[in-house]
Coordinates of C-alpha atoms in Angstrom, one line a residue:
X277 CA 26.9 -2.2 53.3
X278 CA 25.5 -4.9 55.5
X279 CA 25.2 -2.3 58.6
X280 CA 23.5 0.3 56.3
X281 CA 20.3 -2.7 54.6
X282 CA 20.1 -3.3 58.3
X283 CA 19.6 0.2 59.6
X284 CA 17.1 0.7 56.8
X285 CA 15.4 -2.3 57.6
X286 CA 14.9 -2.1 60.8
X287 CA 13.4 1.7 60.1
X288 CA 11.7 0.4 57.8
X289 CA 10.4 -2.0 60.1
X290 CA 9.5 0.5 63.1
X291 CA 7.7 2.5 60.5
X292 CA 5.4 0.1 59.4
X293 CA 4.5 -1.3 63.0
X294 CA 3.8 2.2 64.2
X295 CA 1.2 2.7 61.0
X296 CA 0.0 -0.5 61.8
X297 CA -0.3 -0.1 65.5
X298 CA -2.4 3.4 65.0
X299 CA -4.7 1.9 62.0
X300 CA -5.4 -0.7 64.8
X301 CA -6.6 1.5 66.8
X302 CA -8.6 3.7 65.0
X303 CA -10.1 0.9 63.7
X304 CA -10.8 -0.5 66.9
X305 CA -12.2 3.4 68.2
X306 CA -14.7 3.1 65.1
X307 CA -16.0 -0.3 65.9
X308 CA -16.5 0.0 69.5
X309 CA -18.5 3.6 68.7
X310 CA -20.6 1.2 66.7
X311 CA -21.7 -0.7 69.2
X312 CA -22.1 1.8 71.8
X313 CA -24.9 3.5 69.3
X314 CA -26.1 0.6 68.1
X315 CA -27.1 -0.2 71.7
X316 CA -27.7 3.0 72.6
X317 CA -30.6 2.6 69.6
X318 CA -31.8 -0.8 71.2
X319 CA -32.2 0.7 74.1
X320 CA -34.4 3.6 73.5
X321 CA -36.4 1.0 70.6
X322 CA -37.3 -1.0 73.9
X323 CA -38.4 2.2 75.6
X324 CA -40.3 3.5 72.9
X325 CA -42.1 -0.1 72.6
X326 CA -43.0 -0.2 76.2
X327 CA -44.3 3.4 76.6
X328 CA -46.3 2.0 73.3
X329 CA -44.6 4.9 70.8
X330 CA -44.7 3.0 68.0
X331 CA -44.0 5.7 65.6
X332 CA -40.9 6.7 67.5
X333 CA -39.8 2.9 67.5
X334 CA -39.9 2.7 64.1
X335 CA -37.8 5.8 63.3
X336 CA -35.1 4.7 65.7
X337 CA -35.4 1.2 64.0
X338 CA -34.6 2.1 61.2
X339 CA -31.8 4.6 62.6
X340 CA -30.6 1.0 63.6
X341 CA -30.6 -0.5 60.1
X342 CA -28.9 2.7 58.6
X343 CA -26.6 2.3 61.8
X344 CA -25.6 -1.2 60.8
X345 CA -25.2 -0.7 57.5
X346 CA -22.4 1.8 58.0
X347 CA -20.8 -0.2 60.8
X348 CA -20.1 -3.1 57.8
X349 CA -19.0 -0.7 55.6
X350 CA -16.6 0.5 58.0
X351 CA -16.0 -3.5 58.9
X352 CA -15.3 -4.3 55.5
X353 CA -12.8 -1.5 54.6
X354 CA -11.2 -1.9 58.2
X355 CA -10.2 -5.5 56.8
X356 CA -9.5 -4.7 53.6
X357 CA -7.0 -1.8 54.8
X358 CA -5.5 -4.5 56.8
X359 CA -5.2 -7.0 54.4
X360 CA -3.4 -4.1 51.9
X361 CA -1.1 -3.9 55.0
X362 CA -0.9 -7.0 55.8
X363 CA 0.2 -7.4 51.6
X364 CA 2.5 -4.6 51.6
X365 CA 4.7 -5.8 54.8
X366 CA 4.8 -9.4 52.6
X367 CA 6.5 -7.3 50.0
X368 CA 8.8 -5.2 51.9
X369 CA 10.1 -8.7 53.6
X370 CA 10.7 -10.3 50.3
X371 CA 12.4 -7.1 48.9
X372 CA 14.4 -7.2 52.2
X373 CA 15.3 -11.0 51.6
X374 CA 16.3 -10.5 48.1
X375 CA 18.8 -7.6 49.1
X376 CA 20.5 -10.2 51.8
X377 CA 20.5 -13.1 48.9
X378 CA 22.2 -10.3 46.2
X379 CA 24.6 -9.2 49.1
X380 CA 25.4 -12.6 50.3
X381 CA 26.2 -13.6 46.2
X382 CA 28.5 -9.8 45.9
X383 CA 30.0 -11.6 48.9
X384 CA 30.7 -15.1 47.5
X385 CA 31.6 -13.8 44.3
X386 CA 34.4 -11.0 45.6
X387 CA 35.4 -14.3 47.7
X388 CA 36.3 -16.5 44.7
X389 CA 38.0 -13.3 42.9
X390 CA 40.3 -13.0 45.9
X391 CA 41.5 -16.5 45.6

C-alpha cells in the first residue's frame, strides 16, 4: 500500500512539473514576443518622427497602445494560470499528506489489534 501512494505520488508529481515547466515557457515565449514588437513599434515611431511622418507615427502609436494592452492581458492571465497551478499543487500535497496520516493511523491501529 505504502509502495503503491508513493508510486502514484511521485507520477503525480512528474506530471504536474512537466505541465508546469511547459506553461512556463509558453508563457515566457508570449512575453518576450511582446517586447520584441513593442520595440520593434518604438523603433519605427522614432523613425517616422524623425523623417517628420507624423501621420504614420501616430498609427504605429497607437499600434503600441493596442500592443500593450494585449501584452497585460496576456500578463495577467499568465499569473493567474500560475496562481491556479500554483493552488492546485497545494491541494494535491495536502490530499497526499492526508493519505500518509490515514495510512500511518490503519497502521497504529492494526498495531494495537495485534497485541
Amino acid at each position: 500500500m505504502k509502495l503503491h501512494l508513493c508510486l502514484v505520488s511521485l507520477a503525480v508529481g512528474v506530471l504536474v512539473s512537466l505541465q508546469a515547466n511547459a506553461q512556463s515557457a509558453t508563457s515566457e515565449k508570449t512575453e518576450a514576443d511582446c517586447y520584441a514588437q513593442q520595440a520593434a513599434l518604438e523603433k519605427n515611431i522614432r523613425d517616422a518622427r524623425s523623417r517628420g511622418q507624423m501621420l504614420r507615427r501616430r498609427q504605429l502609436q497607437e499600434s503600441l497602445d493596442a500592443l500593450r494592452a494585449r501584452c497585460d492581458e496576456i500578463a495577467s492571465r499568465d499569473t493567474h494560470e500560475a496562481r491556479v497551478m500554483r493552488q492546485k499543487n497545494v491541494v494535491m500535497q495536502l490530499r497526499l499528506d492526508l493519505a500518509n496520516a490515514e495510512e500511518e493511523l490503519q497502521r497504529i491501529v492494526s498495531e494495537k489489534k495485534q497485541k
